[in-house]
Amino acid sequence: MSAEQIARALKKHGVEIVAYLPESWLSRLLTLIESDGSFKMVRLTREEEGIAICCGAALAQIRSALIIQNSGLLSAGNTMMTLAQAYALPVLMLISYRGDARDPSFYQVPKGRVTERVLNAYGIPYVVTNPLMNWDIEIGNALAYAEALPGPYALLLGKEELA
Amino acid sequence: MIFPSRLDYLEVMAEVIEYEIVVTAFGDATRDWARKRPRPLNFYMVGAMGHAISVATGLALALPNETVVVCEGDGGLLLNLGSLVTLAGLQIPNLKLLLFNNDEYESSGRQPLPVLMLDYEGIARSAGIQNAVTVTDVSAFREVLSEHLAISGTSFICLRVGPRPVPRDTFDLHPLQIRSEFMKGISAARDR
């Protein structure tokens, strides 16, 4: 039941704003977060604007999280660099990791095969998660890490973690 | 009809603005406002074209007791038109959007937008921002801005902008410097 633990951890660690673009793997987590009722939910029309919204929150020293698929990561590069990176603003991204070795569908693989290389090229630290993680510690550390950088930081989540 | 320049509108804004947070889009909005009214509560964007509205949205959500004014250009808005829908979906009471509509990418050398004379007010209204108005002169702007700052609700003011009368200023603040000044400004505002 990782999704419950992730949702609980976000709340416990003071995340107030959650910006998201839905995706099937993320659907359960998003439902849990939305139904909790304590988060300010931002329904995005495009992932890149979510980076900028989280940057706005960071300027006010309010914790936020961006929840998107890796497709959105691939289309959000400019704002990750010219805003989050340039202004040194923490942005925690929870990203469903489609198309890696655990998700060998032909329409996801074009994204999965480059996701980590893109993060490396942008110089964005990340963790590929696994279902055995302690999500309280993991989310707490991820928020602290993004703030210590300060800059964008990504958790790449597999299907099991989002179950 | 000759519309006022951006500088004319910013002159009015400098008179009306007091404690509001102001976010300015990359390009001439940042340059002109930084020259016109430098203050700690200004957040100058020097990149991420098209994302000033989104930064302002994050700020307005995070700081519900502050009013956030964002200055975006028509070219910037078109680069991220969905941000208007995201904003409308949130119905944030404390965000006021000023759209500088000159039908061109002025900062890069006055190249025209793909379509001129778009009905931006209509776009904002159809997205769900009911407080939407178009302004073509500075006295109307003075009135509308004061009125929109006083009411609760997301507001959208489309300013029809004419050509720039003077060469533009340079702008050389580093993002880390902007961030530092602005965050200090916000802390001070919170203690107010």
mmCIF file of C-alpha atoms in Angstrom, chain A:
data_model
loop_
_atom_site.group_PDB
_atom_site.id
_atom_site.type_symbol
_atom_site.label_atom_id
_atom_site.label_comp_id
_atom_site.label_asym_id
_atom_site.label_seq_id
_atom_site.Cartn_x
_atom_site.Cartn_y
_atom_site.Cartn_z
ATOM 1 C CA MET A 1 0.000 0.000 0.000
ATOM 2 C CA SER A 2 2.735 2.434 -0.968
ATOM 3 C CA ALA A 3 0.334 5.017 -2.402
ATOM 4 C CA GLU A 4 -1.309 5.518 1.006
ATOM 5 C CA GLN A 5 2.086 5.853 2.621
ATOM 6 C CA ILE A 6 3.258 8.372 0.029
ATOM 7 C CA ALA A 7 0.111 10.476 0.487
ATOM 8 C CA ARG A 8 0.469 10.332 4.273
ATOM 9 C CA ALA A 9 4.149 11.245 4.112
ATOM 10 C CA LEU A 10 3.483 14.282 1.910
ATOM 11 C CA LYS A 11 1.023 15.558 4.490
ATOM 12 C CA LYS A 12 3.229 14.753 7.465
ATOM 13 C CA HIS A 13 6.201 16.555 5.949
ATOM 14 C CA GLY A 14 4.257 19.735 5.412
ATOM 15 C CA VAL A 15 3.482 19.676 1.701
ATOM 16 C CA GLU A 16 0.634 22.144 1.209
ATOM 17 C CA ILE A 17 0.366 22.424 -2.563
ATOM 18 C CA VAL A 18 0.163 19.517 -4.995
ATOM 19 C CA ALA A 19 0.278 20.297 -8.712
ATOM 20 C CA TYR A 20 -0.439 17.406 -11.017
ATOM 21 C CA LEU A 21 -1.272 16.117 -14.442
ATOM 22 C CA PRO A 22 -3.121 12.804 -14.268
ATOM 23 C CA GLU A 23 -1.823 9.511 -15.600
ATOM 24 C CA SER A 24 -3.111 5.970 -15.123
ATOM 25 C CA TRP A 25 -0.355 4.784 -12.765
ATOM 26 C CA LEU A 26 -0.739 7.975 -10.710
ATOM 27 C CA SER A 27 -4.484 7.787 -10.504
ATOM 28 C CA ARG A 28 -4.687 6.004 -7.147
ATOM 29 C CA LEU A 29 -2.137 8.271 -5.467
ATOM 30 C CA LEU A 30 -3.878 11.369 -6.814
ATOM 31 C CA THR A 31 -7.267 10.151 -5.603
ATOM 32 C CA LEU A 32 -5.855 9.567 -2.130
ATOM 33 C CA ILE A 33 -4.213 12.986 -2.011
ATOM 34 C CA GLU A 34 -7.296 14.759 -3.326
ATOM 35 C CA SER A 35 -9.657 12.974 -0.948
ATOM 36 C CA ASP A 36 -7.471 13.828 2.024
ATOM 37 C CA GLY A 37 -8.809 17.345 1.659
ATOM 38 C CA SER A 38 -5.859 19.110 3.285
ATOM 39 C CA PHE A 39 -3.827 19.857 0.149
ATOM 40 C CA LYS A 40 -4.296 22.758 -2.237
ATOM 41 C CA MET A 41 -4.662 20.837 -5.493
ATOM 42 C CA VAL A 42 -3.586 22.413 -8.782
ATOM 43 C CA ARG A 43 -4.930 20.738 -11.905
ATOM 44 C CA LEU A 44 -2.423 21.530 -14.610
ATOM 45 C CA THR A 45 -2.914 21.791 -18.343
ATOM 46 C CA ARG A 46 0.761 21.087 -18.973
ATOM 47 C CA GLU A 47 3.491 19.774 -16.708
ATOM 48 C CA GLU A 48 5.943 22.618 -17.270
ATOM 49 C CA GLU A 49 3.636 25.166 -15.656
ATOM 50 C CA GLY A 50 3.676 22.947 -12.574
ATOM 51 C CA ILE A 51 7.417 23.539 -12.222
ATOM 52 C CA ALA A 52 6.765 27.287 -12.214
ATOM 53 C CA ILE A 53 3.880 26.991 -9.722
ATOM 54 C CA CYS A 54 6.083 24.985 -7.343
ATOM 55 C CA CYS A 55 8.791 27.636 -7.776
ATOM 56 C CA GLY A 56 6.290 30.316 -6.762
ATOM 57 C CA ALA A 57 5.433 28.320 -3.644
ATOM 58 C CA ALA A 58 9.132 27.827 -2.903
ATOM 59 C CA LEU A 59 9.713 31.580 -3.047
ATOM 60 C CA ALA A 60 7.135 31.847 -0.262
ATOM 61 C CA GLN A 61 8.854 28.980 1.550
ATOM 62 C CA ILE A 62 5.800 26.763 1.255
ATOM 63 C CA ARG A 63 6.366 23.101 0.470
ATOM 64 C CA SER A 64 4.817 21.676 -2.677
ATOM 65 C CA ALA A 65 5.028 18.596 -4.866
ATOM 66 C CA LEU A 66 4.671 18.130 -8.604
ATOM 67 C CA ILE A 67 3.138 14.800 -9.605
ATOM 68 C CA ILE A 68 3.488 13.934 -13.284
ATOM 69 C CA GLN A 69 4.481 11.198 -15.700
ATOM 70 C CA ASN A 70 7.966 11.147 -17.219
ATOM 71 C CA SER A 71 6.443 12.404 -20.479
ATOM 72 C CA GLY A 72 5.956 15.696 -18.642
ATOM 73 C CA LEU A 73 9.499 15.718 -17.406
ATOM 74 C CA LEU A 74 10.680 15.435 -21.006
ATOM 75 C CA SER A 75 8.696 18.529 -22.010
ATOM 76 C CA ALA A 76 9.523 20.710 -18.986
ATOM 77 C CA GLY A 77 13.224 21.299 -19.511
ATOM 78 C CA ASN A 78 13.308 25.030 -20.095
ATOM 79 C CA THR A 79 11.520 25.967 -16.894
ATOM 80 C CA MET A 80 13.465 23.432 -14.849
ATOM 81 C CA MET A 81 16.652 25.178 -15.963
ATOM 82 C CA THR A 82 15.824 28.865 -16.440
ATOM 83 C CA LEU A 83 13.614 29.112 -13.383
ATOM 84 C CA ALA A 84 14.095 26.327 -10.803
ATOM 85 C CA GLN A 85 17.809 25.862 -11.463
ATOM 86 C CA ALA A 86 18.702 29.482 -12.230
ATOM 87 C CA TYR A 87 16.933 30.833 -9.147
ATOM 88 C CA ALA A 88 17.904 27.830 -6.990
ATOM 89 C CA LEU A 89 14.366 26.876 -6.022
ATOM 90 C CA PRO A 90 13.464 23.452 -4.606
ATOM 91 C CA VAL A 91 10.950 21.477 -6.661
ATOM 92 C CA LEU A 92 10.077 17.952 -5.584
ATOM 93 C CA MET A 93 8.852 15.909 -8.534
ATOM 94 C CA LEU A 94 7.086 12.579 -8.064
ATOM 95 C CA ILE A 95 7.295 11.037 -11.499
ATOM 96 C CA SER A 96 5.723 7.833 -12.715
ATOM 97 C CA TYR A 97 8.505 6.064 -14.542
ATOM 98 C CA ARG A 98 6.948 4.675 -17.690
ATOM 99 C CA GLY A 99 8.882 2.678 -20.247
ATOM 100 C CA ASP A 100 11.827 1.488 -18.196
ATOM 101 C CA ALA A 101 12.830 -2.184 -18.049
ATOM 102 C CA ARG A 102 9.862 -2.887 -15.768
ATOM 103 C CA ASP A 103 7.383 -1.396 -18.226
ATOM 104 C CA PRO A 104 8.264 -2.787 -21.644
ATOM 105 C CA SER A 105 5.334 -1.493 -23.672
ATOM 106 C CA PHE A 106 6.367 -0.125 -27.050
ATOM 107 C CA TYR A 107 4.551 3.180 -26.605
ATOM 108 C CA GLN A 108 6.195 3.917 -23.260
ATOM 109 C CA VAL A 109 9.752 2.785 -24.020
ATOM 110 C CA PRO A 110 10.698 5.873 -26.096
ATOM 111 C CA LYS A 111 10.302 7.907 -22.892
ATOM 112 C CA GLY A 112 11.711 5.357 -20.479
ATOM 113 C CA ARG A 113 14.908 4.797 -22.400
ATOM 114 C CA VAL A 114 15.979 8.431 -22.088
ATOM 115 C CA THR A 115 14.439 9.573 -18.797
ATOM 116 C CA GLU A 116 17.465 9.071 -16.570
ATOM 117 C CA ARG A 117 19.835 10.344 -19.226
ATOM 118 C CA VAL A 118 17.762 13.511 -19.532
ATOM 119 C CA LEU A 119 17.818 14.014 -15.764
ATOM 120 C CA ASN A 120 21.568 13.484 -15.774
ATOM 121 C CA ALA A 121 22.035 15.916 -18.649
ATOM 122 C CA TYR A 122 20.050 18.565 -16.769
ATOM 123 C CA GLY A 123 22.050 17.821 -13.630
ATOM 124 C CA ILE A 124 18.907 16.958 -11.675
ATOM 125 C CA PRO A 125 19.487 14.426 -8.880
ATOM 126 C CA TYR A 126 16.965 11.592 -8.648
ATOM 127 C CA VAL A 127 16.187 8.286 -7.007
ATOM 128 C CA VAL A 128 14.630 5.296 -8.759
ATOM 129 C CA THR A 129 12.277 4.045 -6.079
ATOM 130 C CA ASN A 130 11.325 0.494 -5.129
ATOM 131 C CA PRO A 131 8.289 -0.937 -3.345
ATOM 132 C CA LEU A 132 10.216 -1.759 -0.162
ATOM 133 C CA MET A 133 11.049 1.829 0.687
ATOM 134 C CA ASN A 134 9.990 3.516 3.890
ATOM 135 C CA TRP A 135 7.975 6.351 2.394
ATOM 136 C CA ASP A 136 7.922 8.503 5.472
ATOM 137 C CA ILE A 137 11.719 8.639 5.437
ATOM 138 C CA GLU A 138 11.958 8.750 1.647
ATOM 139 C CA ILE A 139 9.595 11.708 1.171
ATOM 140 C CA GLY A 140 11.076 13.569 4.145
ATOM 141 C CA ASN A 141 14.555 13.116 2.725
ATOM 142 C CA ALA A 142 13.478 14.061 -0.791
ATOM 143 C CA LEU A 143 11.977 17.358 0.391
ATOM 144 C CA ALA A 144 15.045 18.088 2.507
ATOM 145 C CA TYR A 145 17.342 17.202 -0.384
ATOM 146 C CA ALA A 146 15.530 19.473 -2.838
ATOM 147 C CA GLU A 147 15.805 22.287 -0.290
ATOM 148 C CA ALA A 148 19.459 21.585 0.389
ATOM 149 C CA LEU A 149 20.373 21.715 -3.300
ATOM 150 C CA PRO A 150 18.263 23.958 -3.685
ATOM 151 C CA GLY A 151 16.753 22.887 -6.983
ATOM 152 C CA PRO A 152 14.643 20.303 -8.745
ATOM 153 C CA TYR A 153 14.790 16.759 -7.423
ATOM 154 C CA ALA A 154 12.981 13.694 -8.750
ATOM 155 C CA LEU A 155 11.641 10.421 -7.434
ATOM 156 C CA LEU A 156 11.047 7.984 -10.309
ATOM 157 C CA LEU A 157 8.186 5.758 -9.205
ATOM 158 C CA GLY A 158 7.355 2.330 -10.585
ATOM 159 C CA LYS A 159 3.936 0.735 -10.889
ATOM 160 C CA GLU A 160 4.205 -1.240 -7.645
ATOM 161 C CA GLU A 161 5.059 1.835 -5.599
ATOM 162 C CA LEU A 162 1.954 3.535 -6.922
ATOM 163 C CA ALA A 163 -0.342 0.596 -6.239
#
